[in-house]
Short mmCIF file of C-alpha atoms in Angstrom, two decimals:
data_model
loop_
_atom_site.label_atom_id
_atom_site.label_comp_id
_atom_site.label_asym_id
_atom_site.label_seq_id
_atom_site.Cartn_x
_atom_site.Cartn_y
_atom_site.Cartn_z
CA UNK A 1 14.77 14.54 -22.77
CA UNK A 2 14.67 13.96 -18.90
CA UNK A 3 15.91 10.81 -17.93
CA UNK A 4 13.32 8.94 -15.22
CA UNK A 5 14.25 9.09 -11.34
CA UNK A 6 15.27 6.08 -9.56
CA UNK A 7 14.42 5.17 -6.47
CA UNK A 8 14.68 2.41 -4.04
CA UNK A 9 12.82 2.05 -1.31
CA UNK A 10 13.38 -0.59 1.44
CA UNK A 11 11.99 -2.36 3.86
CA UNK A 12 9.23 -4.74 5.44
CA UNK A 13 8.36 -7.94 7.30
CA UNK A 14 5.04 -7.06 8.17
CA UNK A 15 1.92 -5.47 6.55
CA UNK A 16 2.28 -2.59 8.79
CA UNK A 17 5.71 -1.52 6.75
CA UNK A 18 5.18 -3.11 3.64
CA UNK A 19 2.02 -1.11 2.92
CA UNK A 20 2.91 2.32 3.82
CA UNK A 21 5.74 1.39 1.39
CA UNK A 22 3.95 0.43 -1.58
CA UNK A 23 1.42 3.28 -0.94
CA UNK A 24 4.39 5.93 -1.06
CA UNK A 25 5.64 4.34 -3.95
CA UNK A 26 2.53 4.46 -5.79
CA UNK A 27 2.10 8.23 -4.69
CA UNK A 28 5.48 8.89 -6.12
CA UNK A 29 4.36 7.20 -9.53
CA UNK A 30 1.42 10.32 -9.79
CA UNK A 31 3.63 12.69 -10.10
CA UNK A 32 6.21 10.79 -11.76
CA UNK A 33 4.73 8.43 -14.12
CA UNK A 34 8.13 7.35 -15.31
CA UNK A 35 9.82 6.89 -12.28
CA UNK A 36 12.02 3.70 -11.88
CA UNK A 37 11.08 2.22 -8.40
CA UNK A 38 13.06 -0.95 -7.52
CA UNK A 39 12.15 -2.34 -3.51
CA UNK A 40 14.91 -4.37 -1.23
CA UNK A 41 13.31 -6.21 1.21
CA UNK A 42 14.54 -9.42 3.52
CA UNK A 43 14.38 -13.17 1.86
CA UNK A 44 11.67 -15.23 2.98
CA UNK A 45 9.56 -12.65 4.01
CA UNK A 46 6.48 -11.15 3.20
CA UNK A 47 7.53 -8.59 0.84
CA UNK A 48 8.88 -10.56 -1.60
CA UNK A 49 5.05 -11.79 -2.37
CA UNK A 50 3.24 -8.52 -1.62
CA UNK A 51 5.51 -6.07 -3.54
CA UNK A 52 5.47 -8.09 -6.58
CA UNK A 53 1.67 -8.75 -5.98
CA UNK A 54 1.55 -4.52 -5.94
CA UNK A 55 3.53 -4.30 -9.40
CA UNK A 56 7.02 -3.76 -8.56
CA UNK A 57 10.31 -5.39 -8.05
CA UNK A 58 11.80 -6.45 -5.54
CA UNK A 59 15.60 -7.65 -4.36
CA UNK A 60 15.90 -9.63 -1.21
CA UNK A 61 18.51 -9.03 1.23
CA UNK A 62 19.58 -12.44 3.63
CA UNK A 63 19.40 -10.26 6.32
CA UNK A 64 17.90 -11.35 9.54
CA UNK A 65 16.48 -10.04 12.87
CA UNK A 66 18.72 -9.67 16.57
CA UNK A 67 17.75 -12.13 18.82
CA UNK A 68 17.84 -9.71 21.91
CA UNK A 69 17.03 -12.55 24.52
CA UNK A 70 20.41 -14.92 23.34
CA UNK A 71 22.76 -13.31 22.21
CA UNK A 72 24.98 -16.17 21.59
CA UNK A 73 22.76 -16.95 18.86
CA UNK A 74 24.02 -14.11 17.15
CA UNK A 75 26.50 -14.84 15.08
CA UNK A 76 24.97 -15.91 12.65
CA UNK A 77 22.90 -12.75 11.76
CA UNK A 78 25.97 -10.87 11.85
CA UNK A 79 27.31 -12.94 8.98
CA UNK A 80 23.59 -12.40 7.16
CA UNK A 81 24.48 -8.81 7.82
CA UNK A 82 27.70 -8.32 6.48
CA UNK A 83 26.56 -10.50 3.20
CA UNK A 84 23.39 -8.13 3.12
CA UNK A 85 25.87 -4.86 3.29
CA UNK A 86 27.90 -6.44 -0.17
CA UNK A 87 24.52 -7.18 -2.08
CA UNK A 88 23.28 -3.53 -1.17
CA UNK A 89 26.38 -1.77 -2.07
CA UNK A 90 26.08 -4.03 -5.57
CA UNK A 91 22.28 -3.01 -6.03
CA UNK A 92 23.35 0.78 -5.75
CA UNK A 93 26.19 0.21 -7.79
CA UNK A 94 23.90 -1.29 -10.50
CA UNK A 95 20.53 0.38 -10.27
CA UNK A 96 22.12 3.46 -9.74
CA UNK A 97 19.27 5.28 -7.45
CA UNK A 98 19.15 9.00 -6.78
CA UNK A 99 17.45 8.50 -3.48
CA UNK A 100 16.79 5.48 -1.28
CA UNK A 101 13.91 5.41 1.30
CA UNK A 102 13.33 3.63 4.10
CA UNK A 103 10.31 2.67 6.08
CA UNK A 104 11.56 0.00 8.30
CA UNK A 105 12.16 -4.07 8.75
CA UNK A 106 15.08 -6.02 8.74
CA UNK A 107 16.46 -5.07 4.91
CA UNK A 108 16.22 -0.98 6.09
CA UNK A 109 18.79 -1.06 7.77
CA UNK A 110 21.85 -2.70 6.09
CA UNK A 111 20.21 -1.00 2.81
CA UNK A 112 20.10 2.66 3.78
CA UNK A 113 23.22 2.61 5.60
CA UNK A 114 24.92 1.44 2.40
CA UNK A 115 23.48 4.04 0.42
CA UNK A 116 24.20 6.97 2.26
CA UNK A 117 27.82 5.79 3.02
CA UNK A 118 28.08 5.51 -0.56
CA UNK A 119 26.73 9.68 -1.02
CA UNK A 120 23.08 8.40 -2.03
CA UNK A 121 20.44 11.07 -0.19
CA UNK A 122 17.80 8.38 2.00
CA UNK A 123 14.97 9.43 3.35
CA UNK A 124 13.46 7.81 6.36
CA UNK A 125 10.06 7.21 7.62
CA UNK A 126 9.73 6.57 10.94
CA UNK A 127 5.79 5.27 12.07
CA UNK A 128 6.16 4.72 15.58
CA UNK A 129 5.79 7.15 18.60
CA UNK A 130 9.14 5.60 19.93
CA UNK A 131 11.86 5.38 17.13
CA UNK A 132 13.61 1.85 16.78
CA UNK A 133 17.09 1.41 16.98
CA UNK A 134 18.29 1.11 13.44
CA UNK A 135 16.45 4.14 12.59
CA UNK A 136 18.19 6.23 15.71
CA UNK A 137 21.10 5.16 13.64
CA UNK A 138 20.29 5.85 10.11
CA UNK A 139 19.01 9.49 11.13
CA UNK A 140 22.93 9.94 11.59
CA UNK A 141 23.08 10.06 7.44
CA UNK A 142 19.70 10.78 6.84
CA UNK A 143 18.72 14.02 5.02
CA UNK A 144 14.79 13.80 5.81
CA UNK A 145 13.00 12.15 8.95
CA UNK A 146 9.24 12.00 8.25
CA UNK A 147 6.98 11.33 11.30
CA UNK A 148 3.55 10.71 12.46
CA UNK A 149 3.67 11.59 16.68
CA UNK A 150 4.99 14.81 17.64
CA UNK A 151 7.20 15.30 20.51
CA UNK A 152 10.25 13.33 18.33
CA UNK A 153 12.95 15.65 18.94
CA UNK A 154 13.87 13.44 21.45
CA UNK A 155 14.82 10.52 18.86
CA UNK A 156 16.06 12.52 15.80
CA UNK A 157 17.71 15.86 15.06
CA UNK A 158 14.57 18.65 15.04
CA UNK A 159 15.79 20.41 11.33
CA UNK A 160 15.41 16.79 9.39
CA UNK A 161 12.20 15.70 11.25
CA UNK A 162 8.87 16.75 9.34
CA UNK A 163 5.30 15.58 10.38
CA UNK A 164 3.42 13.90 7.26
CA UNK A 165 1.64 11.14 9.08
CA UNK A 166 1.69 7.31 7.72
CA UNK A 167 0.62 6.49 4.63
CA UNK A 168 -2.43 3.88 4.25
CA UNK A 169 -3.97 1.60 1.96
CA UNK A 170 -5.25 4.35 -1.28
CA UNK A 171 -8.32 1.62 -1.42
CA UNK A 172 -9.58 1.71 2.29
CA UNK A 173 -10.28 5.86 1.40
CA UNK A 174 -12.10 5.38 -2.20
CA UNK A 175 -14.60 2.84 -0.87
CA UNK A 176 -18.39 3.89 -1.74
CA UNK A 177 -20.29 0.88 -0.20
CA UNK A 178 -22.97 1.67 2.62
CA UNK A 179 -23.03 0.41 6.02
CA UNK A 180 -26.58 -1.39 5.21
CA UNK A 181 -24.13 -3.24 1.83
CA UNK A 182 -21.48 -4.09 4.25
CA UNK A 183 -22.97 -5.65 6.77
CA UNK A 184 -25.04 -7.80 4.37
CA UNK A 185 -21.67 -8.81 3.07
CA UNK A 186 -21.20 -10.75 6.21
CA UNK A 187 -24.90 -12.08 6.29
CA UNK A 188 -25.21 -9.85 9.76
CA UNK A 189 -28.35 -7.90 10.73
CA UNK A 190 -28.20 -4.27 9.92
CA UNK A 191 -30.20 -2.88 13.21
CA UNK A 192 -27.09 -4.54 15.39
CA UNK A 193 -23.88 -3.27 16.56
CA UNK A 194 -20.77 -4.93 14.92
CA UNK A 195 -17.11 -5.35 16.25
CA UNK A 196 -14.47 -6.17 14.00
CA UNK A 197 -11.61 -8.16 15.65
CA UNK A 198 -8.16 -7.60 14.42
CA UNK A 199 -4.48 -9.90 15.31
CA UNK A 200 -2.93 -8.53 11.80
CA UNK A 201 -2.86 -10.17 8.82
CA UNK A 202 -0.66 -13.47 10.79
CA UNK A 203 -2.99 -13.16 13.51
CA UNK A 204 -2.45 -12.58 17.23
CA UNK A 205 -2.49 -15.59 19.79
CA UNK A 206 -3.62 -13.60 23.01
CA UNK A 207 -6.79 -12.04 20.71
CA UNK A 208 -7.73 -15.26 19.80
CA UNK A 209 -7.37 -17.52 22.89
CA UNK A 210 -9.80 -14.47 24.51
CA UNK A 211 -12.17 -15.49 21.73
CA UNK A 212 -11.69 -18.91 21.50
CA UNK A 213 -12.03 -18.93 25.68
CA UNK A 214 -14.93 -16.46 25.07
CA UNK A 215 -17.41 -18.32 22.72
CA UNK A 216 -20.42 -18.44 25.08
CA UNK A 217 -20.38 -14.93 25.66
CA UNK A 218 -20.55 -14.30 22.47
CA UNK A 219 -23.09 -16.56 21.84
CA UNK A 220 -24.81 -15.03 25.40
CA UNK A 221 -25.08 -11.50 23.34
CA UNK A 222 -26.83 -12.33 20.24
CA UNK A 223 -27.48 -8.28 20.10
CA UNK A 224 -24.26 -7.79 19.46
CA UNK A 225 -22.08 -9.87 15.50
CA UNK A 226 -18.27 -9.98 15.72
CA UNK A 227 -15.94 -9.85 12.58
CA UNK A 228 -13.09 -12.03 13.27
CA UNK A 229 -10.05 -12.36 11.20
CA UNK A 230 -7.50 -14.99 12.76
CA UNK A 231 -4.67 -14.98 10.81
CA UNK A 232 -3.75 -17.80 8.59
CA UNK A 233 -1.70 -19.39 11.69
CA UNK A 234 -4.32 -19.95 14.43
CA UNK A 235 -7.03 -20.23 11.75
CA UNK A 236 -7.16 -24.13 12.06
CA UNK A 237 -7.57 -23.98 16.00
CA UNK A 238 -10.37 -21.30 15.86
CA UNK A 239 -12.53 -23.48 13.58
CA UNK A 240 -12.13 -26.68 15.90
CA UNK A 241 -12.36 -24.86 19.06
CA UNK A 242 -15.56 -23.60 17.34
CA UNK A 243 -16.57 -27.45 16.43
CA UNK A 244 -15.80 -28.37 19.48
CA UNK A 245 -18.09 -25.58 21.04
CA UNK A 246 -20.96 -26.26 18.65
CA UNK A 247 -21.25 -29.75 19.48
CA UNK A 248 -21.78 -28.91 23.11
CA UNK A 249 -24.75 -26.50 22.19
CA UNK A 250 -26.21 -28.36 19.95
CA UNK A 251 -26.53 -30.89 22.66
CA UNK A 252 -29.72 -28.98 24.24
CA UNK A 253 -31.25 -29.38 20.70
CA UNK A 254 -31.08 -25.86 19.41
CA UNK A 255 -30.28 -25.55 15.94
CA UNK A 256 -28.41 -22.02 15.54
CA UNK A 257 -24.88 -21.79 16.91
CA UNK A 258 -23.18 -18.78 16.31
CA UNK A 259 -25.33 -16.78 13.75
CA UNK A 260 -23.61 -13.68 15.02
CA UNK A 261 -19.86 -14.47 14.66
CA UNK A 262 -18.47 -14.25 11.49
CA UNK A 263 -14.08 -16.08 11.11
CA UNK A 264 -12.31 -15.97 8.72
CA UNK A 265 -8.33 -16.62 8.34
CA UNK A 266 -7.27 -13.19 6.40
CA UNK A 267 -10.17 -10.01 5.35
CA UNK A 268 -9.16 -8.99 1.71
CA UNK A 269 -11.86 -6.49 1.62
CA UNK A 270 -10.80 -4.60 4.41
CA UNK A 271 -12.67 -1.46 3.13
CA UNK A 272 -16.13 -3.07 4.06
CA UNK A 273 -14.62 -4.73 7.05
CA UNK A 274 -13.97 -1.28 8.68
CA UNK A 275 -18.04 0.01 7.17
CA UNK A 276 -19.37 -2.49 9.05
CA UNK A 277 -17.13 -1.87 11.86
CA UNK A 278 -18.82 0.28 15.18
CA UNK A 279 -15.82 -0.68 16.88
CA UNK A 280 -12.47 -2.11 16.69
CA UNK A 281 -10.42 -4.61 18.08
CA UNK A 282 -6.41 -4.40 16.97
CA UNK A 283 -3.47 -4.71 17.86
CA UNK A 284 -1.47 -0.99 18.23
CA UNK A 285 0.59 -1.35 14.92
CA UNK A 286 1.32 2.29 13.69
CA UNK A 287 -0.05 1.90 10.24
CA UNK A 288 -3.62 0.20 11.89
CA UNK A 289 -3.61 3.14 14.06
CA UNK A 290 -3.11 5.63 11.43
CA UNK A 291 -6.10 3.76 9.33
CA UNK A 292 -7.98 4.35 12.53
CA UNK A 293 -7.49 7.49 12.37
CA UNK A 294 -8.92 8.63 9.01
CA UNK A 295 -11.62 6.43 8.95
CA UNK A 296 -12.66 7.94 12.72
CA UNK A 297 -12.88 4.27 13.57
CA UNK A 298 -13.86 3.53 17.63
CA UNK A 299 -10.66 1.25 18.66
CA UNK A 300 -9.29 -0.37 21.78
CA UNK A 301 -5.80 -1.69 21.16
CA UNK A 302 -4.26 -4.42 23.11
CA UNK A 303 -0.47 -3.93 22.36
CA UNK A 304 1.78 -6.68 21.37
CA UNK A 305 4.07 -7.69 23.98
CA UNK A 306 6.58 -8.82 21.36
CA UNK A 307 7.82 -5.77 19.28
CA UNK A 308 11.32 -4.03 19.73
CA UNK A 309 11.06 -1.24 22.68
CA UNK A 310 7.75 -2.19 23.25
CA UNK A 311 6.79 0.54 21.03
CA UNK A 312 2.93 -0.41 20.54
CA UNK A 313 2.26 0.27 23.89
CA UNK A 314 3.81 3.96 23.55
CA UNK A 315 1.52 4.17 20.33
CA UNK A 316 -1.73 2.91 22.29
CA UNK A 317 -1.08 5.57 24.77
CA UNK A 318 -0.25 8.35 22.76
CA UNK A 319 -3.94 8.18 21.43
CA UNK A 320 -4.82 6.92 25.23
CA UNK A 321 -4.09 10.22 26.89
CA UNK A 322 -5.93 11.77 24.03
CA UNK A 323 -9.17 10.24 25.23
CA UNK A 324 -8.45 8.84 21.47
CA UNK A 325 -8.54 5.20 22.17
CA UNK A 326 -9.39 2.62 24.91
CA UNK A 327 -6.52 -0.13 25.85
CA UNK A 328 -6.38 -3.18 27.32
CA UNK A 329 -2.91 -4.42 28.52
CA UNK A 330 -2.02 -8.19 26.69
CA UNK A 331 -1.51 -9.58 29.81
CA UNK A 332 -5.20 -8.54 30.92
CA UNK A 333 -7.02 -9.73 27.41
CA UNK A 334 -8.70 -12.63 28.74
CA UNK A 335 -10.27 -10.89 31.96
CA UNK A 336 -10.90 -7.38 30.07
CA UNK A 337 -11.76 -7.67 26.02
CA UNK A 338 -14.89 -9.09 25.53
CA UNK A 339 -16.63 -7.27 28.67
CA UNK A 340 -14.66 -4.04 27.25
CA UNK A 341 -15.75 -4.48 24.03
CA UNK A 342 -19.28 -4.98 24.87
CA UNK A 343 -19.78 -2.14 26.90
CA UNK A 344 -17.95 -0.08 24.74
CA UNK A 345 -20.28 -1.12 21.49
CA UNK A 346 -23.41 -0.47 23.14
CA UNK A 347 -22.51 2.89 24.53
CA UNK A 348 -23.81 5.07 21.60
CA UNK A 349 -22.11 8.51 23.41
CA UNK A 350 -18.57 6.46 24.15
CA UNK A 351 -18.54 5.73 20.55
CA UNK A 352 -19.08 9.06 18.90
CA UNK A 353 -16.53 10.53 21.90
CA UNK A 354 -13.65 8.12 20.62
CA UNK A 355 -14.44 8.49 17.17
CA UNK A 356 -14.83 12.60 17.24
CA UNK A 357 -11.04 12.44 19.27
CA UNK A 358 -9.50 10.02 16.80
CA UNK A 359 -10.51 11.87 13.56
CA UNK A 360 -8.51 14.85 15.08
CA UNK A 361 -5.41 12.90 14.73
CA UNK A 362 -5.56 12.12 11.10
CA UNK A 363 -2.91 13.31 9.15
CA UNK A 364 -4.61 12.57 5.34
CA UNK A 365 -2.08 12.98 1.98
CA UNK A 366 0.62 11.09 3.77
CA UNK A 367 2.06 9.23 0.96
CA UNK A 368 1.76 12.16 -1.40
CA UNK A 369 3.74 14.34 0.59
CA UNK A 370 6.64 12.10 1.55
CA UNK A 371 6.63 10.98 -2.30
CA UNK A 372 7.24 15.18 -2.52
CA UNK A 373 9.47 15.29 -0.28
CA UNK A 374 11.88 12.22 -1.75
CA UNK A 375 11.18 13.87 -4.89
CA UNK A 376 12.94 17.35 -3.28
CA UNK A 377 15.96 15.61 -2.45
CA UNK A 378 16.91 14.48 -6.05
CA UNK A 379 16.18 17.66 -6.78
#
């Protein structure tokens, strides 16, 4: 009788890596019902809730993030890394895995470098258009590089690299509602034009001072209802700036504030989010892009400032120069968004040109053919 594979595959800190992991292992688990999937990730962070949440386990590395800016600071991390190096050489030693994967974070690293030094196969997936450090590094080892941009010969070795695209959430492809159900969802009138404002599941603080500071135009275009997800951080100071601006209308002794603004901290239905959705507002993550992608969603990304390499902005204009996209530089938010945005949404032919240049960059069956591909190398 065939024993079941093992496989661990690490990574995370964000939504952006944690589920494009989950998603490849769950494509592996199709074709290998059996398989024995155990996830490292980094202590304290989101992972260690979401993989478990997703129905597998997970061992948490104290491994911690370069702080590029002081670099006296740093000696402490090196400790965290050398402790993280001991636990992952003990979880291969114990669990025993015939191939480790990696899809990025703090615990990819010190994980995959352990297991290939100690003749394990990894497999990396890189989802940026500008490869991070640690995976420049790992590629050294690595036995498979898959990608989602062309033109990354110029990070990693041409005869390991092959294109699959990132893997998304399985449930934002299966959904079945209608536009007409979606939008009635958020109580918002079906004959209007809806943008759906994204600053990742933590929120952005740029995308919502530009709201906050943007209230009466919003309230100005009452032809236009705006999906906004804050992020459980700034979700606090969104509702009182949003007090604080309903008091001052309801001074002239109108009774409806905001009937076409819709907050909320965190969207778990995503899936109708991005129905309702004409247009979207996100930050340039690659696994939002990639959802934008398949779904042919309209987008203008305003990358983060604060990533390694600045690699969102090389990911906004990737899909930029591909008339794929509009962008609006951080820095430039509170001039450019809203005006952007509401141009954009009420230009019927803009719309259908984004979304018609975006759908050609989908890359559909990601996570099934990576999970074929780390299947290969057990093989």
């Amino acid at each position: 009788m065939e024993k079941p594979i093992r496989v661990i595959v690490s990574g995370g800190g964000t939504g952006g890596h944690i589920f494009p992991a989950i998603s490849i292992a769950n494509a592996i688990k199709e074709i290998k019902p059996d398989a024995d999937i155990l996830f490292v990730g980094a202590e304290g962070r989101m992972e260690m809730q979401r993989v478990p949440d997703a129905g597998y386990p997970i061992i948490g590395l104290p491994v911690a993030g370069f702080d590029r800016k002081h670099l006296w600071r740093n000696f402490s991390v090196l400790l965290k890394l050398v402790r993280s190096q001991i636990k992952a050489r003990k979880i291969v030693r114990d669990f025993k895995p015939q191939v480790a994967v990696g899809v990025g974070g703090y615990a990819s690293g010190p994980m995959l470098k352990t297991a290939a030094s100690m003749g394990i196969p990894t497999l990396i997936q890189e989802q940026n258009s500008y490869a991070g450090v640690t995976n420049k590094l790992l590629a050294k080892q690595a036995k498979k590089i898959c990608v989602a941009y062309t033109g990354m010969e110029k990070f990693f070795p041409a005869e390991k690299i092959i294109m699959t695209g990132n893997p998304v959430r399985q449930n934002l492809l299966a959904v079945c509602v209608s536009r007409e159900d979606a939008l009635s969802s958020f109580n918002f009138d079906i004959k209007k034009k809806t943008v759906l404002i994204l600053g990742g599941s933590l929120g952005a603080r740029t995308i919502n001072q530009t709201l906050i500071n943007g209230l009466s135009q919003i309230k100005a275009h009452q032809e236009v209802q705006f999906i906004w997800q804050t992020g459980k951080i700034y979700i606090e100071q969104v509702r009182q700036a949003i007090k604080e601006f309903s008091n001052e209308v309801l001074a002239d002794g109108k009774v409806s504030i905001l009937p076409n603004l819709y907050v909320t901290d965190f969207i778990r239905d995503m899936a109708t989010a991005y129905v309702a959705a004409d247009l979207v507002v996100s930050r340039a993550g690659a696994g939002s892009i990639s959802e934008f992608c398949l779904l042919k969603k309209p987008v203008i990304l305003i990358p983060s400032p604060n990533v390694a390499e600045d690699h969102q902005t090389k990911n906004a204009l990737a899909l930029v120069d591909k008339g794929a996209a509009l962008y609006v530089e951080d820095i430039e938010a509170m001039q450019q968004l809203l005006p952007t945005a509401l141009e954009t949404v009420a230009d019927e032919d803009k719309l259908k040109g984004l979304s018609e240049h975006i759908a050609k960059l989908a890359l559909p069956d990601s996570a099934r053919i990576i999970a074929h591909e780390v299947l290969k190398l057990i093989k």
